[in-house]
XYZ file of N, CA and C in Angstrom:
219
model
N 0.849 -1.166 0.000
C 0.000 0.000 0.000
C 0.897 1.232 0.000
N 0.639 1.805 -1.335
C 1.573 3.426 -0.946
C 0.879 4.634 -0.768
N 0.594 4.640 0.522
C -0.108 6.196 0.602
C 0.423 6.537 1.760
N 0.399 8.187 1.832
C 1.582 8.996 3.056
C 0.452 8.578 4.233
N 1.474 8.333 4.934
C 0.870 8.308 7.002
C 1.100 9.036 7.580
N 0.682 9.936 8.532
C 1.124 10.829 9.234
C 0.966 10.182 10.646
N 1.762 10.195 11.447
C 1.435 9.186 12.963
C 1.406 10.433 13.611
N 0.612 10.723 14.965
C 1.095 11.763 15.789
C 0.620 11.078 17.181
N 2.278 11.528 18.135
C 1.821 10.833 19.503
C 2.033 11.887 20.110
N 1.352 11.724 21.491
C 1.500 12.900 22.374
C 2.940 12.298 23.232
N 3.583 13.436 23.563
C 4.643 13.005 24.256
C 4.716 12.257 25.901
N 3.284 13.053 26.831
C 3.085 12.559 27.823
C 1.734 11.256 27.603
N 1.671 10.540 26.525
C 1.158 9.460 26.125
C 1.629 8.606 27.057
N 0.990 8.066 28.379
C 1.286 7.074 29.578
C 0.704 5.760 28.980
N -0.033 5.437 27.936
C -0.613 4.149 27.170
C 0.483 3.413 26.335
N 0.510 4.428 25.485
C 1.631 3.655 24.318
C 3.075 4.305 24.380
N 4.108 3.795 24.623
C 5.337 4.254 24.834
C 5.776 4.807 23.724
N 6.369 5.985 23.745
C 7.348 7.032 22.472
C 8.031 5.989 21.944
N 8.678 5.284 22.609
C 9.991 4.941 22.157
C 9.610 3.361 21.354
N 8.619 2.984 21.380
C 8.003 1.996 20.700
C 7.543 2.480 19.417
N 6.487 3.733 19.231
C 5.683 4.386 18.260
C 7.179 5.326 16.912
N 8.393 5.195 18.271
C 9.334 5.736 17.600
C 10.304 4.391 16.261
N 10.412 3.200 17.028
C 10.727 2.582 16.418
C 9.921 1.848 15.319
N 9.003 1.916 15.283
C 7.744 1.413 14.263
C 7.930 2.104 13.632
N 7.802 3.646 13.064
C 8.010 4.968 12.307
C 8.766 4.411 11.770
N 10.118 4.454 12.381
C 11.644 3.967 11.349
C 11.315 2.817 10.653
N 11.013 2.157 11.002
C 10.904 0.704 10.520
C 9.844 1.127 8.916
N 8.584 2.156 9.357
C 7.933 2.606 8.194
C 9.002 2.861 6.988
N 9.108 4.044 7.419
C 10.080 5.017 6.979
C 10.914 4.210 6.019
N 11.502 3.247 6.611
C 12.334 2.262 5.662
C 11.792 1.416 4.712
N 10.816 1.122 5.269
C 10.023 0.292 3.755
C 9.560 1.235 2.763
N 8.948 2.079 3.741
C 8.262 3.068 2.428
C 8.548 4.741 2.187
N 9.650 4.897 2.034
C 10.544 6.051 2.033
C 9.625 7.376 1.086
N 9.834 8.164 1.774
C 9.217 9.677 1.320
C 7.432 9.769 1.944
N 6.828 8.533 2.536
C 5.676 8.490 2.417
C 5.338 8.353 4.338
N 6.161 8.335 5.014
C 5.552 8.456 6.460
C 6.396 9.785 7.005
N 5.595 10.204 7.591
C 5.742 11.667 8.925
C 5.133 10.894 9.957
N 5.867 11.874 10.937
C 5.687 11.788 12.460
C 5.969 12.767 13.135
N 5.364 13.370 13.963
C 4.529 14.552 14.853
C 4.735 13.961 16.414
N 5.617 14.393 17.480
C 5.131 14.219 18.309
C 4.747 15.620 19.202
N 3.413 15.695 19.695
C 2.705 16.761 20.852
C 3.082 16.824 21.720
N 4.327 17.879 22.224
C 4.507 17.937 23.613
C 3.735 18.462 24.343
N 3.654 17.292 25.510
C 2.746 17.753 26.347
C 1.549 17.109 26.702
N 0.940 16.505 25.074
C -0.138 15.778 24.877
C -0.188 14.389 25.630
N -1.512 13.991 25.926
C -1.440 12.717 26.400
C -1.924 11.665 25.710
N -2.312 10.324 25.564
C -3.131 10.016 24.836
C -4.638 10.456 23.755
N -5.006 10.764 24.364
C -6.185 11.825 23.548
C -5.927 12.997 23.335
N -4.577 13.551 23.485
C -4.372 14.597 22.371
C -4.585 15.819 23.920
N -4.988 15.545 25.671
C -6.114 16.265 26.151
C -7.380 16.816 25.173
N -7.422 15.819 24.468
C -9.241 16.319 23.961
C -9.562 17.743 23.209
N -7.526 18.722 22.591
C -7.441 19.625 21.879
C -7.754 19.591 20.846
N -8.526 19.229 19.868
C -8.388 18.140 18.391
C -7.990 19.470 17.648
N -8.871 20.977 17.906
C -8.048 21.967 17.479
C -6.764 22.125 16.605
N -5.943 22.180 17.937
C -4.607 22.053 17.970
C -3.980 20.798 17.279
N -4.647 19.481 17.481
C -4.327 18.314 16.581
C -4.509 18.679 15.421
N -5.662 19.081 14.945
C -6.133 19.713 13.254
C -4.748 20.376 12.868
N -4.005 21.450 14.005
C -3.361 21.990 13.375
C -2.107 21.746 12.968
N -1.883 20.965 14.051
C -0.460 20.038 13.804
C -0.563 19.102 12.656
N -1.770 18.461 12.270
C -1.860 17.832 10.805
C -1.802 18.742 10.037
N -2.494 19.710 9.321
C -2.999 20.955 8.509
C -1.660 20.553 7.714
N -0.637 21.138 8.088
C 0.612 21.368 6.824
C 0.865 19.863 6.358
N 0.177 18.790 6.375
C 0.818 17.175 6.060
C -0.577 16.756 4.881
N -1.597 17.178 5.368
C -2.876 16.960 4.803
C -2.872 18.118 3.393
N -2.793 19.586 3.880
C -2.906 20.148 2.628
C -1.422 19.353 1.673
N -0.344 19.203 1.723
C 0.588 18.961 0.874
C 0.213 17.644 0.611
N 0.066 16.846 1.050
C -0.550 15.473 0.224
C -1.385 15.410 -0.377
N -2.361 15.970 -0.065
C -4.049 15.582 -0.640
C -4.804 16.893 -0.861
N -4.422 18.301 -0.819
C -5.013 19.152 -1.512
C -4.342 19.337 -2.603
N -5.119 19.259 -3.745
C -4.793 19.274 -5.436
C -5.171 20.913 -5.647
N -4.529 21.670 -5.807
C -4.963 23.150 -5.789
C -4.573 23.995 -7.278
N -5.712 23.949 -8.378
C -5.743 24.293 -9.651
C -5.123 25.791 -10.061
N -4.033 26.494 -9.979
C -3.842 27.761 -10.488
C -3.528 28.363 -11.589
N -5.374 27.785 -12.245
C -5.337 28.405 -13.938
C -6.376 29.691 -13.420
């Protein structure tokens, strides 16, 4: 499957360990080169604290460059 991933963990994520979510990334990264990002939220916990806001915005620059097609005729 080649389509870009964007992973984002919060840094104070007490569920799933950084350093696990960190080595999975690489491991992406290596199979499928140019096509995974990774974001981590300092500060954030598992649910982001429930900012999705702020999540929106931390995606925003990964989402428009992949998947907005923007016509300038």
């Amino acid at each position: 499957l080649n389509v870009p991933i964007l992973t984002l963990h919060g840094s104070a994520d007490e569920l799933v360990d950084l350093s696990s979510v960190a080595q999975d990334v690489r491991q992406l990264q290596r199979q499928k080169p140019g096509l995974i990002q990774s974001k981590v939220l300092r500060g954030y916990d598992h649910t982001f604290n429930h900012r999705w806001e702020q999540v929106y915005r931390a995606s925003k620059p990964f989402l428009h460059r992949r998947f907005l097609k923007v016509d300038h005729a």
